[in-house]
XYZ file of N, CA and C in Angstrom:
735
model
N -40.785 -22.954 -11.442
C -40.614 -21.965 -12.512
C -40.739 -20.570 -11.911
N -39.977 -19.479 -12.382
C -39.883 -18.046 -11.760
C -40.098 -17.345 -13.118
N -41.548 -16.717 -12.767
C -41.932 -15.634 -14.155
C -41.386 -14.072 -13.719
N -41.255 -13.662 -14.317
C -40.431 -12.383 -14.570
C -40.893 -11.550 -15.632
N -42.288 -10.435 -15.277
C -42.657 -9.724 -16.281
C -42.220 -8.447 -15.967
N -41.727 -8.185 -17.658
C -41.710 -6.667 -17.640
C -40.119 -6.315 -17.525
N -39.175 -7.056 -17.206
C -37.806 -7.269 -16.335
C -36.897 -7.094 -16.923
N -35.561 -6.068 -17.102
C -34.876 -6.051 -17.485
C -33.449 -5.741 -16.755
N -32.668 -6.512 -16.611
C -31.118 -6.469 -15.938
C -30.169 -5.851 -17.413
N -29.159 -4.583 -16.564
C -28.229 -4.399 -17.587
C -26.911 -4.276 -16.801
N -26.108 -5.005 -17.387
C -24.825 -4.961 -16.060
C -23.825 -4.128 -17.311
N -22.885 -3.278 -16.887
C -21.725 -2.541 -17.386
C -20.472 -3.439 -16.812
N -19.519 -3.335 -17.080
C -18.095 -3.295 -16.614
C -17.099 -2.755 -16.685
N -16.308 -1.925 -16.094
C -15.148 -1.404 -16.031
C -13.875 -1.701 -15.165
N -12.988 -1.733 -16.351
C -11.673 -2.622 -15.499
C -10.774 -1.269 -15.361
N -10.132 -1.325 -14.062
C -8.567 -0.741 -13.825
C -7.712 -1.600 -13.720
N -6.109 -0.974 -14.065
C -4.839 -1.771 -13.839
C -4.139 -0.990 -13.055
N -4.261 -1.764 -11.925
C -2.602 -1.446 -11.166
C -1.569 -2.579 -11.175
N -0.839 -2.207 -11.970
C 0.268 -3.267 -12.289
C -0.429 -4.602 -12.628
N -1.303 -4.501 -13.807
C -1.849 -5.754 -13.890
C -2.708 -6.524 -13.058
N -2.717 -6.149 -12.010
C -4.008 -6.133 -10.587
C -5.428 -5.185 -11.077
N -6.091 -6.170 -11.293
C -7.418 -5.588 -11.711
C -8.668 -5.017 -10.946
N -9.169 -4.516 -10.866
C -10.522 -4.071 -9.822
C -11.514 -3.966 -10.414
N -12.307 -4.602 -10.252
C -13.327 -5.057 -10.806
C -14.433 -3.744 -10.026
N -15.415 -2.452 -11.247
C -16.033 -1.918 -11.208
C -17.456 -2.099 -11.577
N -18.499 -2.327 -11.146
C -19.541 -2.490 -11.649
C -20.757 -2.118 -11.566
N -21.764 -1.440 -12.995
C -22.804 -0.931 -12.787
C -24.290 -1.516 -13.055
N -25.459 -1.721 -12.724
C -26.489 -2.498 -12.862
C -27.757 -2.072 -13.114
N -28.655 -1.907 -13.725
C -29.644 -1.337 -13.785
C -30.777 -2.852 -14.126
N -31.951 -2.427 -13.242
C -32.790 -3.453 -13.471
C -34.676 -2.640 -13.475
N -35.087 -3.375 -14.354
C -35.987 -2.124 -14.429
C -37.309 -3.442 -14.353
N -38.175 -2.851 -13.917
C -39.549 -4.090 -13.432
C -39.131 -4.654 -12.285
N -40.056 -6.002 -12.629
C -39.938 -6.522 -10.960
C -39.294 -7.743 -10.578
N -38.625 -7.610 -9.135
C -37.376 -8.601 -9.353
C -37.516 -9.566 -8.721
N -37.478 -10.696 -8.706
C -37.879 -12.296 -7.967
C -37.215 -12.524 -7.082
N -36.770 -13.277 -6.388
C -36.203 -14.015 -5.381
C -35.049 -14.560 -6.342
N -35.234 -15.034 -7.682
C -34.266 -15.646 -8.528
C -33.181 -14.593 -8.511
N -33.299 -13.077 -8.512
C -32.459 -12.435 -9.467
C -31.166 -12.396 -8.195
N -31.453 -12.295 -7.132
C -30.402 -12.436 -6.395
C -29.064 -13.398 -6.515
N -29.528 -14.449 -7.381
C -28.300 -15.251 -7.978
C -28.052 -14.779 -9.392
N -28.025 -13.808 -9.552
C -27.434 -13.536 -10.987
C -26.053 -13.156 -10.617
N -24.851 -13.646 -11.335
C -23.661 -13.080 -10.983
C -23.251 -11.448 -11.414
N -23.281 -11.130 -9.971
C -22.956 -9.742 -10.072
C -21.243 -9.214 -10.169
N -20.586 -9.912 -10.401
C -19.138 -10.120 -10.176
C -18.452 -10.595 -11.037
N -17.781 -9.356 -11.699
C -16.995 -10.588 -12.607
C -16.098 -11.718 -12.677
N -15.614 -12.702 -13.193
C -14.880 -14.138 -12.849
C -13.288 -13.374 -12.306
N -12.776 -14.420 -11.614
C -11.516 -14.162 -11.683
C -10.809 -15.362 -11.988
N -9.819 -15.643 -12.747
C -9.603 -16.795 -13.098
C -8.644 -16.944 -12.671
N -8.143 -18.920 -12.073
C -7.707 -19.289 -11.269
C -6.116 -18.819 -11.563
N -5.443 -18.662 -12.652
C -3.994 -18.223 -13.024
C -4.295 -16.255 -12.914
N -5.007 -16.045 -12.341
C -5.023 -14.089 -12.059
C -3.823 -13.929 -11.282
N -3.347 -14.581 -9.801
C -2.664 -14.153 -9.282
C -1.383 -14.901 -9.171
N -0.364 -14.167 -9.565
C 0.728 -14.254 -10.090
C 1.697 -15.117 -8.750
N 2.424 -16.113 -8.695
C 2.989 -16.751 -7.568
C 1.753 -17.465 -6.646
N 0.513 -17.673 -7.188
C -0.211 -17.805 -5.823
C -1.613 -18.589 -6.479
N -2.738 -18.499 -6.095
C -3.815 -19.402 -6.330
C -4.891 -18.126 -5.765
N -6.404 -18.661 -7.007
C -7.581 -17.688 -6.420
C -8.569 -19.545 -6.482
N -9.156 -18.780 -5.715
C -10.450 -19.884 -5.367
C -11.903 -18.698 -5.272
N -12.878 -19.136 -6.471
C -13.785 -18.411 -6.196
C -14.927 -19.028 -5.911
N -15.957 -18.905 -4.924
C -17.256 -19.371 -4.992
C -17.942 -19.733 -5.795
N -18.540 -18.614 -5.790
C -19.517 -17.858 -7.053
C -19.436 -16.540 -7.165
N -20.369 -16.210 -7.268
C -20.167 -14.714 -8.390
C -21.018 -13.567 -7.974
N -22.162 -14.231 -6.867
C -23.230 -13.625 -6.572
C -22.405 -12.851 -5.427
N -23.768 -12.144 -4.955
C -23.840 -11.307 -3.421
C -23.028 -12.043 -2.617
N -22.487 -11.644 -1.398
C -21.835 -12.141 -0.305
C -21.410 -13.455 -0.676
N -20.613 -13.584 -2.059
C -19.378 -14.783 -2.262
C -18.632 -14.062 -2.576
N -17.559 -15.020 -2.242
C -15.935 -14.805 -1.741
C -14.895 -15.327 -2.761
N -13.769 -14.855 -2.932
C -12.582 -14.976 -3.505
C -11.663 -14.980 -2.518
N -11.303 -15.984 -2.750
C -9.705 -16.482 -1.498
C -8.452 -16.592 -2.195
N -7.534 -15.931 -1.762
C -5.817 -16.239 -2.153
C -5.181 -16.690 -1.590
N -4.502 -17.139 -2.220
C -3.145 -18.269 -1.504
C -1.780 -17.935 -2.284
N -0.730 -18.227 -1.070
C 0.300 -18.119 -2.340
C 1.013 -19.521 -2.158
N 2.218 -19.253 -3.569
C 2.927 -20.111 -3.276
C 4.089 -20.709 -2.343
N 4.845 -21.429 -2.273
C 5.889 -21.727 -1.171
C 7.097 -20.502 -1.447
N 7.501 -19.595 -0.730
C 8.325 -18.652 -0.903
C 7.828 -17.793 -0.740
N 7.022 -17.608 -0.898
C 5.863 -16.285 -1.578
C 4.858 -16.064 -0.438
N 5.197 -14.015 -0.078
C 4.198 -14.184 1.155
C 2.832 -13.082 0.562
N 1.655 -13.355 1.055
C 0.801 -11.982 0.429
C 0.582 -10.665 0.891
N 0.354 -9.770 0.133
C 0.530 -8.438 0.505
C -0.912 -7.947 0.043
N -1.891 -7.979 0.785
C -3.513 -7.208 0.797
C -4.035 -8.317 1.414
N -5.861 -8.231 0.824
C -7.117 -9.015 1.888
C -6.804 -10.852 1.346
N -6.446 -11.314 2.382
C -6.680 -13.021 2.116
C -7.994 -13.323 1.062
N -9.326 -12.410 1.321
C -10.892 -12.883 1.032
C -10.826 -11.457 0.472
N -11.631 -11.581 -0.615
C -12.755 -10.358 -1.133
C -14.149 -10.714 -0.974
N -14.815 -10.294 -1.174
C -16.320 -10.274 -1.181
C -17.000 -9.257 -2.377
N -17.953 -10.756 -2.864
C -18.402 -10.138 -3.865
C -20.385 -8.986 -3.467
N -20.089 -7.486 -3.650
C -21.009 -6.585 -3.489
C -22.293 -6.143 -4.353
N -22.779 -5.406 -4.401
C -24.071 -4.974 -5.660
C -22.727 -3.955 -5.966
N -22.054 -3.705 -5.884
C -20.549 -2.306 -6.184
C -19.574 -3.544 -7.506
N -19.807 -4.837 -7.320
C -18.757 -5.589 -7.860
C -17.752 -6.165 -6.524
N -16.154 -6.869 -7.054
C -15.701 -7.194 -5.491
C -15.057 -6.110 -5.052
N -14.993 -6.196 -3.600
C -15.125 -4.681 -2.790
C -13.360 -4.595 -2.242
N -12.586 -5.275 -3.406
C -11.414 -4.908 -2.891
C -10.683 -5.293 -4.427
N -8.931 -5.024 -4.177
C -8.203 -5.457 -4.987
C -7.805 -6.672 -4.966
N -6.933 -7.580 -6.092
C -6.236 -8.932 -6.274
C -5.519 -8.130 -5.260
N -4.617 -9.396 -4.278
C -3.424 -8.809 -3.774
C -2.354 -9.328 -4.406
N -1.089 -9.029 -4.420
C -0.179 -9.810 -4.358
C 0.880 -10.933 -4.084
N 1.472 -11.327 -4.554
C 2.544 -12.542 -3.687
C 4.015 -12.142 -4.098
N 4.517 -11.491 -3.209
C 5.849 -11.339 -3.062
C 6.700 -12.516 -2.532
N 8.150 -12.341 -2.445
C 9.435 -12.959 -2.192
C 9.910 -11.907 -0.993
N 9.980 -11.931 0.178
C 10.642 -11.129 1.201
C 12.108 -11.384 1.280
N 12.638 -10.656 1.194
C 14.314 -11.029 0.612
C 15.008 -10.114 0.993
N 16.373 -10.351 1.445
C 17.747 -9.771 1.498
C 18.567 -9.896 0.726
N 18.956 -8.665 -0.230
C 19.066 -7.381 0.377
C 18.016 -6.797 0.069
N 17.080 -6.989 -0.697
C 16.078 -5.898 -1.152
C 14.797 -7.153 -1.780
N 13.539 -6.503 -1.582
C 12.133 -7.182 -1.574
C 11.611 -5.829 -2.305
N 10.862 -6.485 -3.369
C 10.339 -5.637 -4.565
C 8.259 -5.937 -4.456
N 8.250 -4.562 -5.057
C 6.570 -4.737 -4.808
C 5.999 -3.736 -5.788
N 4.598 -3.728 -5.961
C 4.158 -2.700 -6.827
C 2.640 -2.302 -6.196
N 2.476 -1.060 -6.132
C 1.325 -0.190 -6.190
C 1.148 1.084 -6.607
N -0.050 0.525 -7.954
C -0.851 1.952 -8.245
C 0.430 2.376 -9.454
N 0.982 1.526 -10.421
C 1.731 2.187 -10.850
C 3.080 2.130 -10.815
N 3.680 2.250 -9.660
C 4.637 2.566 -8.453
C 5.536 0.984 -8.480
N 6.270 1.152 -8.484
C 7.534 -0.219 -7.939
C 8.399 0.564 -6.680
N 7.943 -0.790 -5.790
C 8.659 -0.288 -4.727
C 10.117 -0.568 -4.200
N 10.905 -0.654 -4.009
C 12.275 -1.067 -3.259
C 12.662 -0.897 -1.895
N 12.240 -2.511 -1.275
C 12.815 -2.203 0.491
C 13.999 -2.802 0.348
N 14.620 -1.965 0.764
C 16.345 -2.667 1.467
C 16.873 -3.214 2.713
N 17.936 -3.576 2.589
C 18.177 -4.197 4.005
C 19.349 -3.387 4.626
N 19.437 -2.811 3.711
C 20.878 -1.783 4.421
C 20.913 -0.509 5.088
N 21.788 -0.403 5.783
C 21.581 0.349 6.769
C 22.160 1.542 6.224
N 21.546 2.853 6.147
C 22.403 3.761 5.782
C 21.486 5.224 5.983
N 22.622 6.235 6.338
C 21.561 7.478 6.639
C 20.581 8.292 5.620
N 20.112 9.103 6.278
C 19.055 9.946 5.513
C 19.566 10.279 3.995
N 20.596 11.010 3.955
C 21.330 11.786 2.953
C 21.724 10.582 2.015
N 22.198 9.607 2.665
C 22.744 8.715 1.637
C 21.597 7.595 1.196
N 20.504 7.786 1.833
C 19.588 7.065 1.277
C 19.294 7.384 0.259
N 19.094 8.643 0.102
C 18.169 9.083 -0.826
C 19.078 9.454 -1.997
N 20.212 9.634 -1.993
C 21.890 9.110 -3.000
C 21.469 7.849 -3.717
N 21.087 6.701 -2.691
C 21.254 5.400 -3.179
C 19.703 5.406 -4.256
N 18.758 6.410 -3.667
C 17.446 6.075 -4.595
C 17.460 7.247 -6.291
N 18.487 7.953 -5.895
C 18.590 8.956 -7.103
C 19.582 8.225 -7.851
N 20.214 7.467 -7.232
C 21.402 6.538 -8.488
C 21.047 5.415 -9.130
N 19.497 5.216 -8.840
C 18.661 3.797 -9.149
C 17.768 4.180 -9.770
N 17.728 5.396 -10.530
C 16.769 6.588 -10.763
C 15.680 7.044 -10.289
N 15.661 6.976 -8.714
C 14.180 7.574 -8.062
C 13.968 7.985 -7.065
N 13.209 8.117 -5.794
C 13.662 8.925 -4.640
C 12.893 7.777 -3.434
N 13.160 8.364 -2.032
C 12.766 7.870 -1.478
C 11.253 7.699 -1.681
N 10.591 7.265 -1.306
C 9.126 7.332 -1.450
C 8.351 8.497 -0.928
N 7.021 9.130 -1.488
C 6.469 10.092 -0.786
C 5.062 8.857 -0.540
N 4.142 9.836 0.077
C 3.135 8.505 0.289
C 2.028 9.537 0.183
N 1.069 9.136 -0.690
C -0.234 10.433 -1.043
C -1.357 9.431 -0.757
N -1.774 8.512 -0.025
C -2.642 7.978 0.362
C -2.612 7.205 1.909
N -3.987 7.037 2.259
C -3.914 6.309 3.049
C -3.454 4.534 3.006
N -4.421 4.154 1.294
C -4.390 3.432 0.697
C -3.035 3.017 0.816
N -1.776 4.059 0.360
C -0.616 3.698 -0.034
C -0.160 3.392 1.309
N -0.183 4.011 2.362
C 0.287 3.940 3.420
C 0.031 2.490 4.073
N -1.007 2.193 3.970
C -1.457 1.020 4.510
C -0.580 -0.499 3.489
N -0.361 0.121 2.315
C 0.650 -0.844 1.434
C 1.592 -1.516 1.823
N 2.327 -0.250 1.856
C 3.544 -0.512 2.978
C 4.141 -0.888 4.192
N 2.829 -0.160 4.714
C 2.576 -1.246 6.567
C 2.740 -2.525 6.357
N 2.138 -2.954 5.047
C 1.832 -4.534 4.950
C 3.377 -5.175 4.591
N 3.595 -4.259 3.677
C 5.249 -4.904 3.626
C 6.123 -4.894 4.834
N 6.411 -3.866 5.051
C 7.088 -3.837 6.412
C 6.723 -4.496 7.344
N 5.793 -4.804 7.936
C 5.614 -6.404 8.932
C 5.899 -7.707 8.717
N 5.419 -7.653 7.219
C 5.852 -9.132 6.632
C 8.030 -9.364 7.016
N 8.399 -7.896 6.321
C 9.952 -7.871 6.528
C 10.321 -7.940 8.128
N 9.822 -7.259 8.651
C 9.931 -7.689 10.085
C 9.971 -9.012 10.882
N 8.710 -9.700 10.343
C 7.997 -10.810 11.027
C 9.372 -12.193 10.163
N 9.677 -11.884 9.222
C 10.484 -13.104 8.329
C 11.796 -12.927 8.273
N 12.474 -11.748 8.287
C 13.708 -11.451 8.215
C 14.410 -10.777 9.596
N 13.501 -10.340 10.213
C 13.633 -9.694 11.744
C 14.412 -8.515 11.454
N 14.537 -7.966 10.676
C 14.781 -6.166 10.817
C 13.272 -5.670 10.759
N 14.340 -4.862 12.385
C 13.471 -3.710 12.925
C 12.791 -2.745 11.926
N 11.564 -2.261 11.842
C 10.799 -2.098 10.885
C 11.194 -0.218 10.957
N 11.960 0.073 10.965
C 12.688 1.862 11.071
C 13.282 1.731 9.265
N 11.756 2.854 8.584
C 11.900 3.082 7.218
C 12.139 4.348 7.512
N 13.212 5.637 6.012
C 13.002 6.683 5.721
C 12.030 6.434 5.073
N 11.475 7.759 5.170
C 10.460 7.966 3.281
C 11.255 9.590 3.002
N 10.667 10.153 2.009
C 11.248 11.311 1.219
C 10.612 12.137 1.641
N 10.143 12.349 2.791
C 9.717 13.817 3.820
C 10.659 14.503 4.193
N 11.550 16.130 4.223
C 12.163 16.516 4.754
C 11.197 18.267 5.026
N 11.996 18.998 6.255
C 11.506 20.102 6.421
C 13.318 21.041 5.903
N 13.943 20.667 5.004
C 15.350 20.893 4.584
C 15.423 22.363 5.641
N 15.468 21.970 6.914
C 16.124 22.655 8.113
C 15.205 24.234 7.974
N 14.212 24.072 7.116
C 13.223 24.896 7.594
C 12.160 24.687 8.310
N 12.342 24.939 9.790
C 11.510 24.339 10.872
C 9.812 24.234 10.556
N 9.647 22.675 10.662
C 8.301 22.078 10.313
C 7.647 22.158 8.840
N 8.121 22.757 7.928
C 7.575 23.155 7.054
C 7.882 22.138 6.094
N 7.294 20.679 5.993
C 7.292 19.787 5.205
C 7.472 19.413 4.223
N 7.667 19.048 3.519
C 7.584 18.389 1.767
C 8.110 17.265 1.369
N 7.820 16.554 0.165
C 8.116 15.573 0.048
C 8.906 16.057 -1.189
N 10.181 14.921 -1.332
C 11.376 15.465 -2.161
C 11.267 15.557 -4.250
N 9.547 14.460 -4.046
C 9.067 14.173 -4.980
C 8.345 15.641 -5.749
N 8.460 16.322 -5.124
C 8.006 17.780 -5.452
C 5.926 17.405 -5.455
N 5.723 16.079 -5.245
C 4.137 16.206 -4.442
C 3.580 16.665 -3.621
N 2.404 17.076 -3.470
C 1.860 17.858 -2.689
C 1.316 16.922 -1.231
N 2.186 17.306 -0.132
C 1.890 16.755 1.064
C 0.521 16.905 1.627
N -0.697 15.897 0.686
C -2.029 15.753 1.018
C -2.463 14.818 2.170
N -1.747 13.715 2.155
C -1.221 12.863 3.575
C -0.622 12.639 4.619
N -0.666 12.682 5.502
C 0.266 12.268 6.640
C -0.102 11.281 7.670
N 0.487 11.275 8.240
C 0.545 9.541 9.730
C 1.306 9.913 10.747
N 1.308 11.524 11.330
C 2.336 11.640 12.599
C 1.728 10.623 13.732
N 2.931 10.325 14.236
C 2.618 9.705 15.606
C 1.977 10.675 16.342
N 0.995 10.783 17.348
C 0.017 11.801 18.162
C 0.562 11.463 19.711
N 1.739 10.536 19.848
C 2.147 11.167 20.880
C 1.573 9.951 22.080
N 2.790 10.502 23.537
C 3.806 11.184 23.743
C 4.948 10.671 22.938
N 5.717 11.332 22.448
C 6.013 12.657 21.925
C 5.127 13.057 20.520
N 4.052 14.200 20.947
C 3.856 14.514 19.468
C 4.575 14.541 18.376
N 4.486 14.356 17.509
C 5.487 14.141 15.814
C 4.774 15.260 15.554
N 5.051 15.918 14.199
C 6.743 16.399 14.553
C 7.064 16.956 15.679
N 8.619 16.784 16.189
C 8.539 17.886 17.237
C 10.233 18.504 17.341
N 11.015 18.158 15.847
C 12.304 18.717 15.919
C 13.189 18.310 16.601
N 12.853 16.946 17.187
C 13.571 16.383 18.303
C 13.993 14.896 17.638
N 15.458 13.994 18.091
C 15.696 12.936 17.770
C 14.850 11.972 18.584
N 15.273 10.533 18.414
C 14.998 9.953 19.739
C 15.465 10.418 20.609
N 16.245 10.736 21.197
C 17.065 10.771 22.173
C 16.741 12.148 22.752
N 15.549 12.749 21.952
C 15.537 14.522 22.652
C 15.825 15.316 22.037
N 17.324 15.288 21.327
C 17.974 16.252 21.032
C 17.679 17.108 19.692
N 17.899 18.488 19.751
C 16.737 19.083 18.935
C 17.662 18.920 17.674
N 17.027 19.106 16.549
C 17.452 18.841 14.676
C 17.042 17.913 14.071
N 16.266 17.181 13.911
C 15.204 16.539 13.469
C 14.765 17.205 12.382
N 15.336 16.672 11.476
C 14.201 17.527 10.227
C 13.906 16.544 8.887
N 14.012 15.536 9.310
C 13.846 14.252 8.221
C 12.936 13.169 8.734
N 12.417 12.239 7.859
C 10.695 11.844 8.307
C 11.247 10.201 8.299
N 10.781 9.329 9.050
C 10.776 7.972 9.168
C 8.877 7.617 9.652
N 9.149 6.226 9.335
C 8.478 5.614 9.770
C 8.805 4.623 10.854
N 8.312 4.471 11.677
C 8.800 4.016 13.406
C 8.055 2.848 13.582
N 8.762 1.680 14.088
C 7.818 0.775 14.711
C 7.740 1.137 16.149
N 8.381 1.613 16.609
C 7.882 1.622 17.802
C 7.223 3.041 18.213
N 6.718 3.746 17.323
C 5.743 4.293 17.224
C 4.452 3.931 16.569
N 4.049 2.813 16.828
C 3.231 2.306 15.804
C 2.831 1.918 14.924
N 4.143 2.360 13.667
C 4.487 2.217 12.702
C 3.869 3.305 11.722
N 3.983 4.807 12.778
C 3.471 5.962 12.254
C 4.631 7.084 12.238
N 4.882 8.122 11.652
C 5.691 9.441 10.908
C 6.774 9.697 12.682
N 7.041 9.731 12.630
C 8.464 10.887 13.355
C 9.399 11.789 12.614
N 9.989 12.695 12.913
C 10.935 13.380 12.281
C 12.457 13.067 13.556
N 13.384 12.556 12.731
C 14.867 12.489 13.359
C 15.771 13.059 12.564
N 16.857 12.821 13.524
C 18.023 13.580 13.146
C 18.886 12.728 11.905
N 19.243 13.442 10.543
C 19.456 12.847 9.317
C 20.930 11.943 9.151
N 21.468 12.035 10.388
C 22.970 10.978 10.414
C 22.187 9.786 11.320
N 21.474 9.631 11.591
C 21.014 8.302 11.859
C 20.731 7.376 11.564
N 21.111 6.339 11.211
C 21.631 4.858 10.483
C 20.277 4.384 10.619
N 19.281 3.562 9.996
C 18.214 2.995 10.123
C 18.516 1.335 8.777
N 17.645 0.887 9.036
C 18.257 -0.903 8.420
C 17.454 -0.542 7.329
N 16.308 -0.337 6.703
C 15.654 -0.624 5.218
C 15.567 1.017 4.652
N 15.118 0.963 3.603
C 14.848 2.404 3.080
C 13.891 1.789 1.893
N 12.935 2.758 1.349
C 12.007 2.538 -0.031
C 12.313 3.606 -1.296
N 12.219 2.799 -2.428
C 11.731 3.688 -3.536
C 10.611 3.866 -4.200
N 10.550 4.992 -4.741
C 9.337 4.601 -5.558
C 9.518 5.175 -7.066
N 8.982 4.375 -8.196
C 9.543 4.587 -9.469
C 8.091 4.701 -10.091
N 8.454 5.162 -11.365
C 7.573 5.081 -12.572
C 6.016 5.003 -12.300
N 5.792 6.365 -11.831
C 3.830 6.801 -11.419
C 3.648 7.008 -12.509
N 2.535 6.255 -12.834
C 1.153 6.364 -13.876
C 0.187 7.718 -13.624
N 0.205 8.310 -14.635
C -0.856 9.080 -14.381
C -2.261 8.936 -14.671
């Protein structure tokens, strides 16, 4: 038997939606004195086994340092942490997703945001044609968070479909040397230049040659920012649609 005088636990909860992807927020207050028992109180809220959409959750329990595992289904690859872990914070990450990696185009969502990778090859100017006639622009990227999104897609497209992982996004310096922006009229709070050799930006194509004034993402830079020259053919491009405020 575990006596418990004086003791009071109060747990809060607060849910967010990103695209129906929930994050589990949580606050606790415990007032008196706490046993050895209270450490199994579930600090975490459930996730139930139909949460993730194309795929499977498996949860422990609920307490401290237990885990939530995803799986997906056959077709279906995932995009975030395999495991969460449950914290005294609640679990310390998001549901991920289970996408379809596909040609011509593989669809995704964050924060709001629907994304569009393509498989076609086409330049700067006309990329961003093809994302204003679909009603939206290339992508800008205002997080690290977001950035790291997309990394995840783009390897998966790489690793399954084998195009070379050379994305635009909607960075241009519109031939005013270095002076950045994103076409989304957002405020360029983020960036990921490659640090080199060759520092990014540096007004230069691959190849050297100076006029560079449009932003990719490079695998063989790491899969970090360059600026090239805007008639240069690259295989995927992104959109991004309909931000939540």
């Amino acid at each position: 038997m575990v006596l418990k005088v004086g003791l009071l636990i109060v747990h809060s909860y607060n849910f967010t939606e990103d695209d129906n992807i929930p994050k589990v927020k949580l606050s606790h207050q415990a007032r008196g004195s706490l046993t050895a028992a209270d450490s199994r109180v579930d600090l975490c809220e459930d996730i139930p086994p139909n949460n993730l959409t194309n795929g499977a959750v498996t949860v422990t329990e609920r307490t401290i340092g237990s885990t939530a595992n995803f799986t997906c289904d056959a077709g279906h690859s995932l995009v975030g942490n395999e495991t969460i872990t449950c914290t005294s914070s609640g679990w310390n990450g998001n549901i991920p997703q289970c996408i379809s990696i596909l040609c011509p185009e593989t669809i995704a969502f964050f924060r709001g945001s629907k994304y569009i990778f393509s498989c076609g090859q086409r330049t700067w100017p006309n990329s961003e044609a093809n994302c204003i006639a679909s009603g939206g622009h290339l992508a800008s990227i205002e997080t690290a968070e977001e950035n790291t999104f997309l990394l995840d897609v783009f390897v998966l497209m790489q690793n399954i479909l084998s195009i070379p992982a050379f994305f635009w996004i909607g960075l241009t310096d519109n031939n005013d040397e270095m002076s950045y922006k994103w076409l989304s009229g957002e405020p360029l709070n983020f960036s990921n230049w490659y640090q080199g050799p060759p520092q990014q930006p540096d007004n230069k194509d691959y190849d050297g040659q100076l006029g560079a004034h449009c932003v990719m993402i490079n695998t063989d830079y790491s899969f970090k920012w360059n600026d090239e020259f805007v008639a240069i053919y690259h295989y995927s491009l992104f959109v991004k649609f309909g931000k939540k405020n």
